[in-house]
Short mmCIF file of C-alpha atoms in Angstrom, two decimals:
data_model
loop_
_atom_site.label_atom_id
_atom_site.label_comp_id
_atom_site.label_asym_id
_atom_site.label_seq_id
_atom_site.Cartn_x
_atom_site.Cartn_y
_atom_site.Cartn_z
CA UNK A 1 95.83 26.33 133.79
CA UNK A 2 94.94 28.06 130.54
CA UNK A 3 97.25 25.69 128.63
CA UNK A 4 95.47 22.71 130.13
CA UNK A 5 92.11 24.06 129.03
CA UNK A 6 93.35 24.56 125.46
CA UNK A 7 94.77 21.07 125.42
CA UNK A 8 91.44 19.75 126.58
CA UNK A 9 89.63 21.54 123.79
CA UNK A 10 91.92 20.10 121.12
CA UNK A 11 91.43 16.53 122.33
CA UNK A 12 88.51 14.75 120.72
CA UNK A 13 85.80 13.43 122.98
CA UNK A 14 86.17 9.73 123.38
CA UNK A 15 83.48 7.71 121.69
CA UNK A 16 82.55 10.46 119.26
CA UNK A 17 83.43 10.43 115.47
CA UNK A 18 82.70 14.15 114.90
CA UNK A 19 85.66 16.54 114.65
CA UNK A 20 85.96 19.44 117.02
CA UNK A 21 84.35 22.79 116.13
CA UNK A 22 87.63 24.62 115.29
CA UNK A 23 88.66 21.88 112.90
CA UNK A 24 85.27 22.00 111.21
CA UNK A 25 85.54 25.75 110.77
CA UNK A 26 89.00 25.39 109.26
CA UNK A 27 87.73 22.82 106.75
CA UNK A 28 84.80 25.02 105.76
CA UNK A 29 87.15 28.00 105.34
CA UNK A 30 89.45 26.01 103.06
CA UNK A 31 86.53 24.86 100.91
CA UNK A 32 85.15 28.41 100.65
CA UNK A 33 88.57 29.80 99.72
CA UNK A 34 88.97 27.23 96.97
CA UNK A 35 85.52 28.02 95.65
CA UNK A 36 86.25 31.76 95.56
CA UNK A 37 89.59 31.23 93.83
CA UNK A 38 87.89 29.27 91.08
CA UNK A 39 84.89 31.56 90.60
CA UNK A 40 85.81 35.20 91.19
CA UNK A 41 88.21 35.73 88.23
CA UNK A 42 85.67 34.48 85.70
CA UNK A 43 83.60 37.69 85.74
CA UNK A 44 86.39 40.07 84.63
CA UNK A 45 87.56 37.55 82.07
CA UNK A 46 84.07 37.29 80.61
CA UNK A 47 83.73 41.09 80.50
CA UNK A 48 87.08 41.35 78.73
CA UNK A 49 85.99 38.75 76.15
CA UNK A 50 82.74 40.64 75.51
CA UNK A 51 84.66 43.90 75.06
CA UNK A 52 87.11 42.29 72.64
CA UNK A 53 84.23 40.82 70.64
CA UNK A 54 82.53 44.22 70.41
CA UNK A 55 85.75 45.88 69.24
CA UNK A 56 86.28 43.22 66.57
CA UNK A 57 82.67 43.62 65.41
CA UNK A 58 83.10 47.40 65.03
CA UNK A 59 86.34 46.91 63.12
CA UNK A 60 84.67 44.39 60.80
CA UNK A 61 81.79 46.79 60.14
CA UNK A 62 84.22 49.61 59.31
CA UNK A 63 86.20 47.35 56.99
CA UNK A 64 83.04 46.22 55.16
CA UNK A 65 81.96 49.83 54.67
CA UNK A 66 85.44 50.78 53.44
CA UNK A 67 85.47 47.89 50.95
CA UNK A 68 82.02 48.89 49.66
CA UNK A 69 83.19 52.48 49.11
CA UNK A 70 86.32 51.36 47.28
CA UNK A 71 84.38 48.96 45.06
CA UNK A 72 81.92 51.73 44.21
CA UNK A 73 84.68 54.19 43.36
CA UNK A 74 86.44 51.55 41.27
CA UNK A 75 83.26 50.79 39.31
CA UNK A 76 82.69 54.46 38.52
CA UNK A 77 86.34 54.96 37.60
CA UNK A 78 86.13 52.08 35.15
CA UNK A 79 82.97 53.51 33.63
CA UNK A 80 84.61 56.93 33.36
CA UNK A 81 87.64 55.38 31.63
CA UNK A 82 85.37 53.53 29.19
CA UNK A 83 83.51 56.74 28.35
CA UNK A 84 86.74 58.65 27.82
CA UNK A 85 88.18 55.90 25.62
CA UNK A 86 85.03 56.02 23.52
CA UNK A 87 85.29 59.79 23.15
CA UNK A 88 88.97 59.52 22.16
CA UNK A 89 88.14 56.88 19.54
CA UNK A 90 85.38 59.08 18.11
CA UNK A 91 87.71 62.08 17.92
CA UNK A 92 90.42 60.02 16.24
CA UNK A 93 87.89 58.73 13.71
CA UNK A 94 86.74 62.27 12.94
CA UNK A 95 90.33 63.45 12.45
CA UNK A 96 91.14 60.55 10.12
CA UNK A 97 87.92 60.89 8.09
CA UNK A 98 87.91 63.06 4.92
CA UNK A 99 86.27 66.47 5.30
CA UNK A 100 82.53 66.47 4.81
CA UNK A 101 81.06 68.04 1.71
CA UNK A 102 79.60 71.50 2.28
CA UNK A 103 75.90 71.57 2.97
CA UNK A 104 73.69 72.68 0.10
CA UNK A 105 70.54 73.24 2.10
CA UNK A 106 71.90 76.28 3.94
CA UNK A 107 71.82 74.48 7.27
CA UNK A 108 74.65 74.34 9.70
CA UNK A 109 74.64 70.54 9.81
CA UNK A 110 73.62 68.38 12.74
CA UNK A 111 76.04 66.54 15.00
CA UNK A 112 76.44 62.83 14.34
CA UNK A 113 73.77 60.89 16.21
CA UNK A 114 76.34 58.73 18.04
CA UNK A 115 78.45 61.65 19.26
CA UNK A 116 78.19 62.04 23.03
CA UNK A 117 78.34 65.56 24.50
CA UNK A 118 81.03 66.27 27.05
CA UNK A 119 79.71 66.30 30.62
CA UNK A 120 78.89 69.70 32.04
CA UNK A 121 79.32 70.39 35.74
CA UNK A 122 77.83 73.16 37.83
CA UNK A 123 80.00 75.48 39.86
CA UNK A 124 80.65 74.13 43.34
CA UNK A 125 78.90 76.40 45.88
CA UNK A 126 81.01 78.18 48.49
CA UNK A 127 78.67 77.16 51.33
CA UNK A 128 80.30 74.15 53.06
CA UNK A 129 76.87 72.68 53.78
CA UNK A 130 75.85 72.75 50.08
CA UNK A 131 77.27 69.27 49.48
CA UNK A 132 80.25 66.98 50.03
CA UNK A 133 82.24 68.75 47.29
CA UNK A 134 81.73 72.12 48.98
CA UNK A 135 82.65 70.66 52.36
CA UNK A 136 85.81 69.16 50.88
CA UNK A 137 86.94 72.53 49.50
CA UNK A 138 86.26 74.19 52.87
CA UNK A 139 88.26 71.55 54.72
CA UNK A 140 91.12 71.76 52.25
CA UNK A 141 91.30 75.55 52.53
CA UNK A 142 91.25 75.39 56.33
CA UNK A 143 93.94 72.69 56.33
CA UNK A 144 96.23 74.68 54.04
CA UNK A 145 95.87 77.76 56.23
CA UNK A 146 96.57 75.78 59.39
CA UNK A 147 99.63 73.87 58.16
CA UNK A 148 101.19 76.14 55.53
CA UNK A 149 104.12 77.03 57.81
CA UNK A 150 104.74 73.52 59.17
CA UNK A 151 107.06 70.84 57.80
CA UNK A 152 107.79 67.20 58.56
CA UNK A 153 111.39 66.83 57.41
CA UNK A 154 112.67 65.12 60.56
CA UNK A 155 111.13 62.30 62.59
CA UNK A 156 110.35 64.68 65.43
CA UNK A 157 108.71 67.17 63.05
CA UNK A 158 106.72 64.36 61.45
CA UNK A 159 105.35 63.17 64.80
CA UNK A 160 104.45 66.72 65.77
CA UNK A 161 102.82 67.35 62.37
CA UNK A 162 100.68 64.18 62.58
CA UNK A 163 99.67 65.06 66.14
CA UNK A 164 98.55 68.51 64.96
CA UNK A 165 96.59 66.93 62.09
CA UNK A 166 94.86 64.71 64.64
CA UNK A 167 93.90 67.70 66.77
CA UNK A 168 92.64 69.54 63.68
CA UNK A 169 90.57 66.52 62.62
CA UNK A 170 88.98 66.19 66.07
CA UNK A 171 87.78 69.80 66.13
CA UNK A 172 86.52 69.76 62.51
CA UNK A 173 83.11 68.17 63.31
CA UNK A 174 82.33 71.08 65.63
CA UNK A 175 83.73 73.77 63.35
CA UNK A 176 82.01 72.55 60.16
CA UNK A 177 78.53 71.35 61.03
CA UNK A 178 75.10 72.52 59.92
CA UNK A 179 71.78 71.78 58.24
CA UNK A 180 71.46 71.00 54.55
CA UNK A 181 68.78 70.76 51.88
CA UNK A 182 70.11 68.84 48.87
CA UNK A 183 68.81 67.80 45.50
CA UNK A 184 70.56 64.49 44.83
CA UNK A 185 70.72 61.96 42.04
CA UNK A 186 70.66 58.34 43.19
CA UNK A 187 73.08 56.57 40.86
CA UNK A 188 73.13 53.08 42.34
CA UNK A 189 70.39 50.71 43.52
CA UNK A 190 69.73 50.94 47.21
CA UNK A 191 71.57 48.51 49.47
CA UNK A 192 69.55 47.49 52.52
CA UNK A 193 71.38 46.56 55.73
CA UNK A 194 69.42 45.56 58.84
CA UNK A 195 67.51 48.69 59.90
CA UNK A 196 69.26 51.13 57.56
CA UNK A 197 70.19 51.41 53.90
CA UNK A 198 73.07 52.80 51.88
CA UNK A 199 72.57 54.86 48.74
CA UNK A 200 75.14 56.16 46.29
CA UNK A 201 74.51 59.71 45.16
CA UNK A 202 75.83 62.99 43.88
CA UNK A 203 74.49 66.49 44.51
CA UNK A 204 72.68 68.25 41.65
CA UNK A 205 72.53 72.01 41.13
CA UNK A 206 68.78 72.82 41.10
CA UNK A 207 69.14 75.85 38.82
CA UNK A 208 71.04 74.10 36.02
CA UNK A 209 70.22 70.45 36.64
CA UNK A 210 73.92 69.57 36.35
CA UNK A 211 75.98 67.68 38.93
CA UNK A 212 78.56 69.62 40.90
CA UNK A 213 81.34 67.15 40.03
CA UNK A 214 82.01 63.65 38.77
CA UNK A 215 82.42 62.42 42.35
CA UNK A 216 80.00 59.96 43.88
CA UNK A 217 79.39 59.52 47.60
CA UNK A 218 77.57 57.11 49.88
CA UNK A 219 75.03 57.94 52.54
CA UNK A 220 73.35 55.79 55.18
CA UNK A 221 69.67 56.48 55.80
CA UNK A 222 67.11 54.82 58.10
CA UNK A 223 65.12 51.99 56.54
CA UNK A 224 61.79 53.81 56.75
CA UNK A 225 63.23 56.73 54.73
CA UNK A 226 64.81 54.37 52.20
CA UNK A 227 61.64 52.47 51.32
CA UNK A 228 60.30 55.12 48.86
CA UNK A 229 63.63 55.07 46.98
CA UNK A 230 63.52 51.28 46.88
CA UNK A 231 59.94 51.25 45.60
CA UNK A 232 60.10 54.19 43.15
CA UNK A 233 63.22 53.16 41.27
CA UNK A 234 62.13 55.14 38.21
CA UNK A 235 62.64 58.36 40.17
CA UNK A 236 66.18 59.63 39.68
CA UNK A 237 66.13 62.84 41.74
CA UNK A 238 65.37 63.14 45.44
CA UNK A 239 65.35 65.92 48.03
CA UNK A 240 67.22 65.09 51.22
CA UNK A 241 67.25 67.28 54.33
CA UNK A 242 69.35 66.75 57.42
CA UNK A 243 72.58 67.61 59.20
CA UNK A 244 76.07 67.48 57.71
CA UNK A 245 79.30 67.39 59.73
CA UNK A 246 82.91 67.21 58.64
CA UNK A 247 84.70 64.05 59.74
CA UNK A 248 88.23 64.05 58.29
CA UNK A 249 90.50 61.12 58.97
CA UNK A 250 94.17 60.84 59.85
CA UNK A 251 96.41 58.52 57.83
CA UNK A 252 99.97 58.62 59.16
CA UNK A 253 101.33 56.77 56.11
CA UNK A 254 99.80 58.97 53.38
CA UNK A 255 101.87 61.99 52.43
CA UNK A 256 100.45 62.50 48.91
CA UNK A 257 97.44 61.65 46.76
CA UNK A 258 98.72 58.28 45.57
CA UNK A 259 97.45 56.13 42.72
CA UNK A 260 93.81 56.18 43.87
CA UNK A 261 92.46 59.31 45.47
CA UNK A 262 90.16 57.38 47.82
CA UNK A 263 89.42 58.73 50.37
CA UNK A 264 89.99 62.15 48.89
CA UNK A 265 93.33 63.65 49.81
CA UNK A 266 93.08 66.89 51.82
CA UNK A 267 96.77 67.25 52.59
CA UNK A 268 99.63 65.25 54.09
CA UNK A 269 98.20 62.71 56.57
CA UNK A 270 94.63 64.06 56.21
CA UNK A 271 91.77 62.38 54.32
CA UNK A 272 88.28 63.63 53.55
CA UNK A 273 85.31 62.27 55.43
CA UNK A 274 81.88 63.46 56.49
CA UNK A 275 78.84 62.34 58.44
CA UNK A 276 75.26 62.78 57.26
CA UNK A 277 72.21 62.54 59.53
CA UNK A 278 69.12 62.61 57.25
CA UNK A 279 65.83 63.95 58.59
CA UNK A 280 63.67 63.48 55.50
CA UNK A 281 63.86 62.00 52.00
CA UNK A 282 61.28 63.03 49.40
CA UNK A 283 60.99 62.58 45.61
CA UNK A 284 61.79 65.69 43.59
CA UNK A 285 58.36 66.80 42.41
CA UNK A 286 59.68 68.93 39.51
CA UNK A 287 61.18 65.83 37.87
CA UNK A 288 59.28 64.50 34.88
CA UNK A 289 58.79 60.77 34.97
CA UNK A 290 60.03 58.90 31.86
#
């Protein structure tokens, strides 16, 4: 009896063109399934595309910053070479020239007007927060203490060594972090980028007025802080206050300094880096305008 009832339900009603209810439900289910198959996977795919685009954008930004740093270092290296070549030529000319006649006026004799004095550098402070040069020395000393008894002669030792360098680099921002108050010399015109700007600088010793080294560094500062530097280009010295943190990098293919010490070489597989968060930028009031 039940089989007869089911058979009756499957038979279409004579004189009617509409399909039975079960058949209609099956058709609707098939259409819905096809719709879901075509639509559901698009959301994860779109999210993956957005994530890939963001990663590529970050990589491009890092590459542009790296290229700018290398170009800046190259320009200063060329200038340094030119200055040294000039000094060598002047010394060679003085050696080849006949001795000057003794002075008859009792004076000691003045230096030739075109002779350039050798650059004088201030002693690098021991405080790691006193400037990038001080932070570099602190990182280098800590690295040498940490890895003085380790070697990387075999492949296994090399992998272990690089892994230890990575762990050391990750803890460095917490170990070497603090506030700073620097007197800096801006040595390149300001470069504005969107809502921030990049300046090239070196730290000056306030007591002597001499730079701490011949190294130049770059710093990103918010646009509102950079405007005074952009407007007052005749001002050479500025006071910057903020937070400094070590940020060394790991380079698994760099075992020694190499031809160009950029970034600065801390030790095998470790390169110098730092992060500056400025809080204020003010002109150095003791500076005399030209």
